[in-house]
Coordinates of N, CA and C in Angstrom, one line a residue:
X28 N 99.9 102.5 -69.6 CA 100.2 103.2 -68.5 C 99.2 104.2 -68.1
X29 N 99.3 104.3 -66.9 CA 98.2 105.3 -66.0 C 98.9 106.0 -65.0
X30 N 97.9 107.1 -64.8 CA 98.6 108.1 -63.9 C 97.9 107.6 -62.5
X31 N 98.7 108.0 -61.4 CA 98.2 107.7 -60.0 C 98.5 109.0 -59.0
X32 N 97.4 109.4 -58.6 CA 97.1 110.1 -57.6 C 96.3 110.0 -56.4
X33 N 96.6 110.8 -55.1 CA 96.2 110.5 -54.0 C 94.6 110.9 -53.8
X34 N 94.3 111.8 -54.6 CA 92.8 112.6 -54.3 C 92.8 113.1 -55.8
X35 N 91.0 112.6 -56.0 CA 90.3 113.3 -57.4 C 90.4 114.5 -57.1
X36 N 90.2 114.9 -56.1 CA 89.3 116.5 -56.1 C 90.9 117.2 -56.3
X37 N 92.3 117.1 -56.5 CA 93.3 117.3 -56.7 C 93.7 117.6 -58.2
X38 N 92.6 117.0 -59.3 CA 93.2 116.9 -60.7 C 91.8 117.9 -61.5
X39 N 92.3 118.8 -62.2 CA 91.7 120.0 -62.5 C 91.9 119.6 -64.1
X40 N 90.9 119.0 -65.0 CA 91.2 119.2 -66.5 C 91.2 120.4 -67.0
X41 N 92.4 120.3 -68.0 CA 92.7 121.7 -68.7 C 92.1 121.8 -69.9
X42 N 91.8 123.1 -70.8 CA 91.2 123.2 -72.1 C 89.8 122.7 -71.9
X43 N 90.0 121.4 -73.4 CA 88.6 120.9 -73.7 C 88.5 119.7 -72.9
X44 N 89.4 119.6 -71.8 CA 89.5 118.2 -71.0 C 88.7 117.7 -70.3
X45 N 87.9 116.6 -70.3 CA 86.6 116.2 -69.3 C 86.9 115.0 -68.6
X46 N 86.7 114.9 -66.9 CA 87.4 114.0 -66.5 C 86.1 113.0 -66.2
X47 N 86.1 112.1 -66.2 CA 84.7 111.0 -66.4 C 85.4 109.3 -65.7
X48 N 84.4 109.2 -64.8 CA 84.4 108.0 -64.3 C 83.1 107.1 -64.7
X49 N 83.9 105.9 -65.3 CA 82.8 105.2 -66.2 C 82.0 104.5 -65.0
X50 N 80.7 103.8 -66.0 CA 79.9 103.0 -65.1 C 80.2 101.9 -64.7
X51 N 79.8 101.3 -63.5 CA 80.8 100.1 -62.9 C 80.3 98.7 -64.2
X52 N 80.9 97.9 -64.1 CA 80.3 96.7 -64.7 C 79.6 95.7 -64.3
X53 N 78.6 95.7 -64.8 CA 77.4 94.9 -64.2 C 77.7 93.4 -64.2
X54 N 77.7 92.7 -63.1 CA 78.1 91.2 -62.8 C 76.8 90.4 -63.1
X55 N 75.7 91.0 -62.5 CA 74.6 90.1 -62.3 C 73.6 90.9 -63.1
X56 N 72.5 89.9 -63.3 CA 71.1 90.8 -63.8 C 70.2 91.3 -62.8
X57 N 69.1 92.1 -63.0 CA 68.3 92.4 -62.3 C 67.2 91.2 -61.5
X58 N 67.2 90.4 -62.3 CA 66.6 88.9 -62.2 C 67.6 88.2 -61.1
X59 N 68.9 88.4 -61.0 CA 69.3 87.6 -60.0 C 70.7 86.7 -60.8
X60 N 70.5 86.7 -62.2 CA 71.4 85.9 -63.1 C 73.0 86.4 -62.9
X61 N 74.0 85.7 -62.5 CA 75.4 85.7 -62.8 C 75.9 86.1 -64.1
X62 N 76.2 87.0 -64.7 CA 76.8 87.0 -66.4 C 78.1 86.0 -66.5
X63 N 78.6 85.5 -67.6 CA 79.8 85.5 -67.7 C 81.1 86.0 -67.7
X64 N 82.2 85.9 -67.6 CA 83.0 87.0 -67.1 C 83.7 87.5 -67.9
X65 N 83.7 86.9 -69.5 CA 83.7 87.6 -71.1 C 82.6 88.2 -71.4
X66 N 81.5 88.7 -71.1 CA 80.8 89.6 -71.1 C 80.7 90.5 -70.4
X67 N 81.5 90.5 -69.2 CA 81.3 91.9 -68.3 C 83.2 92.3 -68.4
X68 N 83.9 91.8 -69.4 CA 84.9 92.2 -69.7 C 85.4 93.6 -70.1
X69 N 84.3 94.0 -71.0 CA 84.1 95.4 -72.0 C 83.5 96.0 -71.1
X70 N 84.2 97.3 -70.5 CA 83.9 98.6 -70.2 C 82.5 99.3 -70.7
X71 N 81.3 99.5 -69.7 CA 80.3 100.0 -70.7 C 80.5 101.2 -70.8
X72 N 79.8 101.3 -72.1 CA 80.0 103.0 -72.6 C 79.2 103.9 -72.0
X73 N 79.3 103.5 -70.9 CA 78.5 105.1 -70.0 C 79.3 105.3 -69.0
X74 N 79.3 106.9 -68.5 CA 80.2 107.2 -67.5 C 79.2 108.5 -67.1
X75 N 80.1 109.4 -66.2 CA 79.5 110.5 -65.4 C 80.7 111.7 -65.5
X76 N 80.3 112.5 -65.7 CA 81.1 113.8 -65.7 C 81.6 114.3 -64.3
X77 N 82.9 114.4 -63.9 CA 83.2 114.5 -62.6 C 83.9 116.1 -62.6
X78 N 84.7 116.5 -63.7 CA 85.2 117.8 -63.6 C 85.2 118.0 -65.0
X79 N 84.9 119.6 -65.3 CA 85.4 120.3 -66.6 C 86.5 121.2 -67.0
X80 N 87.5 121.2 -68.1 CA 88.1 122.2 -68.3 C 87.3 123.5 -68.8
X81 N 87.7 124.5 -68.7 CA 87.2 125.9 -69.2 C 87.0 125.7 -70.9
X82 N 87.5 125.1 -71.5 CA 87.2 125.4 -72.9 C 88.7 125.6 -73.5
X83 N 88.5 125.3 -75.1 CA 90.0 125.7 -76.1 C 89.2 126.5 -77.0
X84 N 90.4 127.5 -77.2 CA 90.7 128.4 -78.3 C 90.1 127.9 -79.5
X85 N 89.1 128.6 -80.0 CA 88.6 128.3 -81.6 C 90.0 129.2 -82.3
X86 N 89.3 129.0 -83.8 CA 90.3 129.5 -84.9 C 90.1 131.0 -84.9
X87 N 89.1 131.7 -84.2 CA 89.4 133.1 -83.9 C 89.7 133.6 -82.8
X88 N 90.2 132.8 -82.0 CA 91.3 132.9 -80.5 C 90.1 132.8 -79.3
X89 N 88.6 132.9 -79.7 CA 87.9 132.8 -78.5 C 87.9 131.7 -77.9
X90 N 88.1 131.7 -76.5 CA 87.2 130.3 -75.8 C 86.2 129.4 -75.9
X91 N 86.0 128.1 -76.8 CA 84.9 127.7 -77.1 C 84.5 126.8 -75.7
X92 N 83.2 126.7 -75.3 CA 83.0 126.3 -73.9 C 83.1 124.7 -74.4
X93 N 83.3 124.0 -73.5 CA 83.0 122.2 -73.2 C 81.2 122.4 -73.2
X94 N 81.2 121.3 -74.2 CA 79.7 120.9 -74.5 C 78.7 120.1 -73.0
X95 N 79.4 119.6 -72.2 CA 79.0 118.9 -70.7 C 79.4 119.7 -69.8
X96 N 78.4 119.0 -68.7 CA 79.0 119.9 -67.0 C 79.2 118.8 -66.2
X97 N 79.4 118.9 -65.3 CA 79.5 118.3 -64.0 C 78.3 117.4 -63.9
X98 N 78.4 116.3 -63.6 CA 77.1 115.8 -62.9 C 76.1 115.0 -64.6
X99 N 76.8 115.3 -65.7 CA 76.0 114.9 -67.0 C 76.4 113.4 -66.9
X100 N 75.5 112.6 -67.6 CA 75.5 111.1 -68.0 C 76.2 111.2 -69.4
X101 N 77.3 110.6 -69.6 CA 77.4 110.5 -71.2 C 77.8 109.3 -71.6
X102 N 77.9 108.9 -73.2 CA 78.6 107.8 -73.9 C 79.6 108.0 -74.5
X103 N 80.6 107.0 -74.0 CA 81.6 107.0 -74.2 C 82.1 105.9 -75.4
X104 N 83.2 106.4 -75.9 CA 84.0 105.4 -77.1 C 84.5 104.2 -76.1
X105 N 84.5 102.9 -76.6 CA 85.3 102.1 -75.9 C 86.5 102.2 -75.9
X106 N 87.1 102.9 -76.8 CA 88.6 103.0 -76.1 C 89.1 104.3 -75.9
X107 N 90.2 104.8 -76.2 CA 90.6 106.2 -75.9 C 90.7 106.6 -74.4
X108 N 91.2 107.8 -74.4 CA 91.3 108.5 -72.7 C 92.1 107.9 -72.0
X109 N 92.6 108.8 -71.3 CA 93.7 108.9 -70.4 C 93.2 108.3 -68.9
X110 N 93.9 107.3 -68.5 CA 93.5 106.7 -67.2 C 94.1 107.4 -65.9
X111 N 93.2 107.4 -65.2 CA 93.7 107.9 -63.6 C 93.6 106.9 -62.4
X112 N 94.4 106.6 -62.1 CA 94.0 105.9 -61.0 C 94.2 106.5 -59.6
X113 N 93.0 106.3 -58.6 CA 93.0 106.9 -57.7 C 92.7 105.7 -56.5
X114 N 93.4 105.5 -55.9 CA 93.2 104.3 -54.7 C 93.1 102.9 -55.3
X115 N 91.6 102.7 -55.5 CA 91.1 101.1 -56.0 C 90.0 101.9 -57.4
X116 N 89.5 103.4 -57.3 CA 88.9 103.7 -58.4 C 89.7 104.1 -59.9
X117 N 89.1 103.9 -60.8 CA 89.7 104.4 -61.8 C 88.8 105.2 -62.7
X118 N 89.8 106.5 -63.2 CA 88.6 107.6 -64.2 C 89.6 107.6 -65.3
X119 N 89.1 108.8 -66.2 CA 89.4 108.6 -67.4 C 89.4 110.0 -67.6
X120 N 90.2 110.4 -68.4 CA 90.1 111.7 -69.0 C 90.2 111.7 -70.4
X121 N 88.9 112.4 -71.0 CA 88.9 112.7 -72.7 C 88.8 113.8 -73.1
X122 N 88.9 114.1 -74.2 CA 88.7 115.6 -75.2 C 87.4 116.0 -75.0
X123 N 86.5 116.8 -74.9 CA 85.0 117.0 -75.5 C 84.6 116.6 -76.7
X124 N 85.6 116.3 -77.7 CA 85.2 115.8 -79.1 C 85.0 114.6 -79.2
X125 N 85.4 113.6 -78.5 CA 85.5 112.2 -77.8 C 84.3 111.8 -77.2
X126 N 83.7 112.6 -76.4 CA 82.4 112.2 -76.2 C 81.5 112.0 -76.9
X127 N 80.8 111.0 -77.0 CA 79.7 110.6 -78.3 C 78.2 111.3 -77.8
X128 N 77.9 111.4 -76.9 CA 76.4 112.0 -76.5 C 76.0 112.2 -75.0
X129 N 75.4 113.1 -75.2 CA 74.7 113.3 -73.6 C 73.6 112.5 -73.3
X130 N 73.4 111.6 -72.1 CA 72.1 111.3 -72.0 C 71.3 112.0 -71.2
X131 N 70.0 112.3 -71.3 CA 69.4 113.5 -70.9 C 68.0 112.2 -69.9
X132 N 67.5 112.8 -69.0 CA 67.0 111.7 -68.0 C 65.6 111.7 -68.3

């Protein structure tokens, strides 16, 4: 099941949720070789953060901020997240705790 909306700008994550656009599947190598379709079916484990929520309340009631910010490149799990379709593009909403790592340049 996926949610379909008209504009990605109208979507604001709540609490500790993070809106991510997964990296595109590479179908051709840098040297020009085409990869077989079986190799390109699984989504890459990388994405870019587009929007973050304000954070979720901790055990003491204070808001714990999200650990990533807009523009960060992150490593994602191969499963999970809520898919959101905008036109032909697909995005995912993950909990902050589901994001595996942040990629620093």
